CSV table of C-alpha atoms in Angstrom, one decimal:
chain,number,residue,atom,x,y,z
A,179,MET,CA,70.2,40.5,61.9
A,180,SER,CA,70.2,37.0,60.3
A,181,PRO,CA,71.7,36.9,56.8
A,182,GLU,CA,68.3,36.0,55.3
A,183,SER,CA,66.9,39.4,56.2
A,184,GLN,CA,68.2,41.6,53.4
A,185,GLN,CA,65.0,43.6,53.6
A,186,PRO,CA,65.1,45.8,56.7
A,187,GLU,CA,61.9,46.1,58.8
A,188,GLN,CA,59.6,48.8,59.8
A,189,THR,CA,57.1,49.4,62.6
A,190,VAL,CA,54.0,51.4,61.6
A,191,ALA,CA,50.9,52.3,63.7
A,192,ARG,CA,48.0,50.2,62.7
A,193,SER,CA,45.6,53.1,62.4
A,194,HIS,CA,47.7,54.3,59.4
A,195,MET,CA,48.0,50.9,57.6
A,196,ARG,CA,46.1,50.5,54.3
A,197,HIS,CA,47.6,47.2,53.6
A,198,PRO,CA,50.0,44.8,55.4
A,199,LEU,CA,53.7,45.7,55.1
A,200,SER,CA,56.2,43.1,54.3
A,201,PHE,CA,59.0,44.9,56.2
A,202,VAL,CA,59.7,46.3,59.7
A,203,ARG,CA,62.3,49.0,59.7
A,204,ARG,CA,64.9,48.7,62.4
A,205,SER,CA,67.5,51.5,62.8
A,206,ASN,CA,66.8,54.1,60.1
A,207,ARG,CA,69.2,56.8,61.3
A,208,LEU,CA,71.9,58.1,59.0
A,209,THR,CA,75.5,58.7,60.0
A,210,PRO,CA,76.7,62.2,59.2
A,211,ARG,CA,78.6,60.9,56.2
A,212,ARG,CA,75.5,59.1,54.8
A,213,GLN,CA,73.3,62.1,55.5
A,214,ARG,CA,75.6,64.2,53.3
A,215,ALA,CA,75.4,61.6,50.6
A,216,TRP,CA,71.6,61.6,51.0
A,217,ASP,CA,71.3,65.4,50.8
A,218,ALA,CA,73.6,65.6,47.8
A,219,ALA,CA,71.6,63.0,45.8
A,220,LEU,CA,68.1,64.2,46.8
A,221,GLY,CA,66.2,65.4,43.7
A,222,GLN,CA,68.8,63.7,41.4
A,223,GLU,CA,69.7,60.0,41.8
A,224,LEU,CA,67.4,59.9,44.9
A,225,LEU,CA,63.8,60.8,43.9
A,226,ASP,CA,62.3,63.6,45.9
A,227,ILE,CA,58.9,61.9,46.6
A,228,PRO,CA,56.3,63.7,48.8
A,229,HIS,CA,55.1,61.3,51.5
A,230,GLY,CA,51.5,60.3,52.1
A,231,GLU,CA,50.1,59.4,55.6
A,232,ARG,CA,53.2,57.5,56.6
A,233,ASP,CA,56.8,58.1,55.6
A,234,THR,CA,57.0,55.1,53.2
A,235,ALA,CA,53.7,56.1,51.4
A,236,VAL,CA,53.5,58.2,48.3
A,237,ALA,CA,51.3,61.3,48.2
A,238,ASP,CA,48.1,60.4,46.3
A,239,ASP,CA,48.4,63.2,43.7
A,240,PHE,CA,52.1,62.7,43.0
A,241,ARG,CA,53.3,61.2,39.6
A,242,ILE,CA,56.6,60.9,37.7
A,243,ASP,CA,57.2,61.3,34.0
A,244,TRP,CA,59.9,58.7,33.6
A,245,LYS,CA,61.0,59.9,30.2
A,246,ALA,CA,61.6,63.3,31.6
A,247,GLU,CA,63.2,62.0,34.8
A,248,PHE,CA,65.9,60.0,32.9
A,249,GLY,CA,66.1,62.4,30.0
A,250,ARG,CA,65.4,59.7,27.5
A,251,ASP,CA,63.0,57.0,26.5
A,252,ALA,CA,64.7,53.7,27.3
A,253,GLU,CA,63.9,50.3,28.7
A,254,LEU,CA,63.0,50.4,32.4
A,255,ILE,CA,64.0,47.7,34.9
A,256,VAL,CA,62.6,47.9,38.5
A,257,GLU,CA,64.4,46.2,41.4
A,258,ILE,CA,62.3,45.9,44.5
A,259,GLY,CA,64.1,45.6,47.8
A,260,THR,CA,67.5,46.6,46.5
A,261,GLY,CA,69.2,46.7,49.9
A,262,SER,CA,72.5,48.6,49.6
A,263,GLY,CA,72.3,48.3,45.8
A,264,GLU,CA,75.1,45.9,44.8
A,265,ALA,CA,72.9,44.1,42.2
A,266,VAL,CA,71.4,47.2,40.6
A,267,ALA,CA,74.6,49.2,40.5
A,268,HIS,CA,76.4,46.3,38.8
A,269,ALA,CA,73.6,45.8,36.3
A,270,ALA,CA,73.4,49.6,35.6
A,271,ALA,CA,77.2,49.7,34.9
A,272,GLN,CA,76.9,46.7,32.5
A,273,ALA,CA,73.8,48.1,30.7
A,274,PRO,CA,74.2,51.9,30.4
A,275,GLU,CA,71.5,51.9,27.6
A,276,LYS,CA,68.9,50.8,30.1
A,277,ASN,CA,67.1,52.7,32.9
A,278,PHE,CA,66.9,51.3,36.4
A,279,LEU,CA,64.6,52.1,39.3
A,280,ALA,CA,65.7,50.8,42.7
A,281,VAL,CA,63.0,50.6,45.4
A,282,GLU,CA,64.1,50.3,49.1
A,283,VAL,CA,62.7,51.5,52.4
A,284,TYR,CA,65.9,51.3,54.4
A,285,ARG,CA,67.5,54.8,54.5
A,286,PRO,CA,71.1,53.7,55.3
A,287,GLY,CA,71.0,51.3,52.4
A,288,VAL,CA,69.6,54.0,50.1
A,289,ALA,CA,72.3,56.4,51.2
A,290,GLN,CA,75.0,53.8,50.5
A,291,LEU,CA,73.6,53.2,47.1
A,292,VAL,CA,73.3,56.8,46.0
A,293,SER,CA,76.8,57.4,47.2
A,294,ARG,CA,78.0,54.5,45.0
A,295,LEU,CA,76.0,55.8,42.0
A,296,ARG,CA,77.7,59.2,42.3
A,297,ARG,CA,81.2,57.7,42.9
A,298,GLU,CA,80.9,55.4,39.9
A,299,GLY,CA,79.2,58.0,37.7
A,300,LEU,CA,76.1,55.9,37.1
A,301,ARG,CA,73.4,58.2,35.7
A,302,ASN,CA,70.9,55.6,34.7
A,303,VAL,CA,69.6,54.7,38.1
A,304,ARG,CA,67.0,56.4,40.3
A,305,VAL,CA,66.2,55.3,43.8
A,306,ALA,CA,62.8,55.5,45.6
A,307,ASN,CA,62.8,55.3,49.4
A,308,VAL,CA,59.2,54.3,49.7
A,309,ASP,CA,57.0,51.1,50.0
A,310,ALA,CA,57.2,49.0,46.8
A,311,THR,CA,53.4,48.6,46.6
A,312,GLU,CA,53.0,52.4,46.7
A,313,VAL,CA,55.5,52.7,43.8
A,314,LEU,CA,53.7,50.0,41.8
A,315,ASP,CA,50.2,51.5,42.4
A,316,LYS,CA,51.0,55.2,42.0
A,317,LEU,CA,54.3,55.8,40.1
A,318,ILE,CA,54.5,53.2,37.4
A,319,PRO,CA,52.1,53.3,34.5
A,320,GLU,CA,50.6,50.1,33.1
A,321,ASP,CA,52.8,48.1,30.7
A,322,SER,CA,55.7,50.4,31.2
A,323,VAL,CA,58.4,48.1,32.8
A,324,SER,CA,60.4,45.5,30.8
A,325,GLU,CA,61.5,43.6,33.9
A,326,VAL,CA,60.9,43.4,37.6
A,327,TRP,CA,63.5,42.0,40.0
A,328,VAL,CA,62.8,40.7,43.5
A,329,PHE,CA,66.0,39.3,44.9
A,330,PHE,CA,66.2,37.8,48.4
A,331,PRO,CA,63.1,39.5,50.0
A,332,ASP,CA,62.7,38.9,53.7
A,333,PRO,CA,61.5,35.3,54.0
A,334,TRP,CA,59.6,35.7,57.3
A,335,HIS,CA,60.5,32.0,57.9
A,336,LYS,CA,58.6,31.7,61.2
A,337,LYS,CA,55.2,30.2,60.4
A,338,LYS,CA,53.3,32.9,62.3
A,339,HIS,CA,55.0,35.6,60.1
A,340,THR,CA,54.6,34.1,56.6
A,341,LYS,CA,51.5,36.3,56.0
A,342,ARG,CA,54.0,39.2,55.8
A,343,ARG,CA,55.9,37.9,52.8
A,344,LEU,CA,56.0,40.2,49.8
A,345,VAL,CA,55.0,37.6,47.2
A,346,GLN,CA,51.3,37.1,47.8
A,347,ASP,CA,48.3,37.0,45.4
A,348,SER,CA,47.7,40.8,45.6
A,349,PHE,CA,51.3,41.6,44.9
A,350,VAL,CA,51.3,39.3,41.8
A,351,GLU,CA,48.4,41.4,40.5
A,352,LYS,CA,50.4,44.6,40.9
A,353,ILE,CA,53.4,43.2,39.1
A,354,ALA,CA,51.1,41.9,36.3
A,355,ARG,CA,49.8,45.4,35.8
A,356,VAL,CA,53.1,47.1,35.2
A,357,LEU,CA,54.6,44.4,32.9
A,358,PRO,CA,53.7,44.3,29.2
A,359,ASP,CA,53.0,41.1,27.4
A,360,GLY,CA,56.4,39.3,27.3
A,361,GLY,CA,57.8,41.3,30.3
A,362,LEU,CA,59.9,39.3,32.7
A,363,TRP,CA,59.7,38.9,36.5
A,364,ARG,CA,62.9,37.5,38.0
A,365,LEU,CA,63.1,36.3,41.6
A,366,ALA,CA,65.6,34.7,43.9
A,367,THR,CA,65.6,33.5,47.5
A,368,ASP,CA,67.8,31.3,49.7
A,369,TRP,CA,64.8,29.9,51.7
A,370,SER,CA,63.2,26.8,50.3
A,371,GLY,CA,59.7,27.4,51.8
A,372,TYR,CA,59.5,30.9,50.3
A,373,ALA,CA,60.9,29.5,47.0
A,374,VAL,CA,58.0,27.1,46.9
A,375,GLN,CA,55.5,29.8,47.8
A,376,MET,CA,56.9,32.1,45.1
A,377,ARG,CA,56.8,29.3,42.4
A,378,ASP,CA,53.3,28.1,43.3
A,379,THR,CA,51.7,31.5,43.9
A,380,ILE,CA,52.9,33.1,40.7
A,381,SER,CA,52.3,29.9,38.6
A,382,ALA,CA,48.7,29.9,39.8
A,383,SER,CA,48.1,33.4,38.2
A,384,PRO,CA,46.9,33.4,34.6
A,385,ALA,CA,49.0,36.5,34.1
A,386,PHE,CA,52.3,34.6,34.3
A,387,THR,CA,54.0,31.6,32.8
A,388,ASN,CA,57.0,29.9,34.4
A,389,VAL,CA,59.8,30.2,31.7
A,390,HIS,CA,61.4,27.0,33.1
A,391,ALA,CA,58.4,25.0,34.0
A,392,GLY,CA,59.3,21.4,34.7
A,393,GLN,CA,63.0,22.0,34.6
A,394,ARG,CA,65.5,21.1,37.3
A,395,ALA,CA,63.0,18.7,38.9
A,396,GLY,CA,63.6,15.4,40.8
A,397,GLU,CA,67.1,14.7,41.9
A,398,GLU,CA,68.4,17.7,40.0
A,399,SER,CA,66.2,20.1,42.0
A,400,PRO,CA,67.8,22.3,44.6
A,401,LEU,CA,64.6,21.8,46.6
A,402,THR,CA,65.2,18.0,46.8
A,403,ALA,CA,68.8,18.7,48.1
A,404,VAL,CA,67.5,21.0,50.8
A,405,ARG,CA,64.8,18.6,51.9
A,406,LEU,CA,67.1,15.6,52.0
A,407,GLU,CA,69.5,17.3,54.4
A,408,ASP,CA,67.1,19.9,55.9
A,409,LEU,CA,69.7,22.5,55.0
A,410,ASP,CA,67.5,25.5,56.1
A,411,ALA,CA,67.4,24.2,59.7
A,412,ARG,CA,71.1,23.2,59.6
A,413,SER,CA,72.0,26.8,58.4
A,414,MET,CA,70.3,28.2,61.5
A,415,GLY,CA,72.1,25.9,63.9
A,416,LYS,CA,69.0,23.8,64.5
A,417,THR,CA,68.8,20.1,64.6
A,418,PRO,CA,68.0,19.0,61.0
A,419,GLU,CA,65.0,16.7,60.3
A,420,PRO,CA,65.7,15.4,56.8
A,421,LEU,CA,62.9,13.9,54.8
A,422,PRO,CA,63.0,10.4,53.4
A,423,LEU,CA,63.8,10.3,49.6
A,424,GLU,CA,60.2,9.6,48.5
A,425,GLU,CA,59.0,12.7,50.4
A,426,ALA,CA,62.0,14.9,49.6
A,427,ILE,CA,61.8,14.6,45.8
A,428,ASP,CA,60.6,17.8,44.1
A,429,ASP,CA,58.5,16.5,41.1
A,430,VAL,CA,57.5,20.0,40.0
A,431,GLY,CA,60.8,21.8,39.5
A,432,GLY,CA,60.5,25.1,37.5
A,433,TRP,CA,63.7,26.6,38.9
A,434,ALA,CA,65.6,28.9,36.6
A,435,PRO,CA,69.4,28.8,36.0
A,436,ARG,CA,71.1,31.7,37.7
A,437,PHE,CA,70.3,34.9,36.0
A,438,GLU,CA,73.7,36.1,34.6
A,439,GLY,CA,72.7,39.7,35.3
A,440,ARG,CA,72.5,39.1,39.0
A,441,VAL,CA,75.9,39.7,40.6
A,442,GLN,CA,76.7,37.6,43.7
A,443,THR,CA,76.2,40.1,46.6
A,444,ASP,CA,77.7,40.0,50.1
A,445,PHE,CA,74.3,38.8,51.4
A,446,GLU,CA,74.2,35.9,49.0
A,447,THR,CA,77.8,34.9,49.8
A,448,LYS,CA,76.9,34.8,53.5
A,449,ALA,CA,73.8,32.6,52.8
A,450,LEU,CA,75.9,30.2,50.8
A,451,LYS,CA,78.6,30.1,53.5
A,452,VAL,CA,76.1,28.8,56.1
A,453,GLY,CA,74.9,26.1,53.6
A,454,ARG,CA,71.7,27.4,52.1
A,455,ARG,CA,70.8,26.9,48.5
A,456,ILE,CA,69.8,29.6,46.0
A,457,PHE,CA,66.5,29.3,44.1
A,458,ASP,CA,66.0,31.4,41.0
A,459,LEU,CA,62.7,31.8,39.2
A,460,THR,CA,61.8,33.6,36.0
A,461,PHE,CA,58.2,34.3,34.9
A,462,VAL,CA,57.0,35.9,31.7
A,463,ARG,CA,53.9,38.0,31.4
A,464,THR,CA,51.4,36.1,29.4
A,465,PRO,CA,49.5,37.8,26.6
A,466,ARG,CA,46.3,39.6,27.7
A,467,SER,CA,43.2,38.2,26.1
């Protein structure tokens, strides 16, 4: 698996697809050790969610009372595509007064996360092993989440696959529903093409405003740096095709400084090692009219 693919992938029969999936699950088997961790956490750190027509869907009549689930009424942060949970576990340890929901379809990653939560005594995290769109549509009430995090989703960098990317117009609408006015959506990616799509797609929605609009543009933009040296191609061992300066300049900007609550994971370290740049974005939910 290339280092850009933090999100594992899943194959699903077309007859059961209600909407395009942004992932294809590869190996989903658990080792005996991880199976024990899964079984021990099920119904506790790991949410026991009845499946719908496929194993990553949520049964239509299933709902969760989040106050009862956590045993308190606290700020809720949702991370979508949490992988093995390095970021959310670190954040939960740093902010025990907040509740966290980690959403991930990859069972081995989920087992690794719940094992860590138990080992470190982190009681303020719940993990959902289902499709993120199902969670957003069925399990999270309107205006109930203070922040949504989408860090390093699968970039689907081949042109024929970009339609599978998570951040599309329909997904933006789902995030807008669960965030209250002033709620934050934080994103990060190490692929420039996806970074531009994220920035432009979310900026085009009246529901969101880029907190850092116009910032880090021109020669200060990480996008300009990537284009000048074609760092994405170079990182994949391909022959780079740098753009001339006048075409490489990113006049739009809008890139956020690194979110201090986002710990550098093993995945990000690998991306940096092969020469890719990290793009952070922060959007705020604009007031409803």
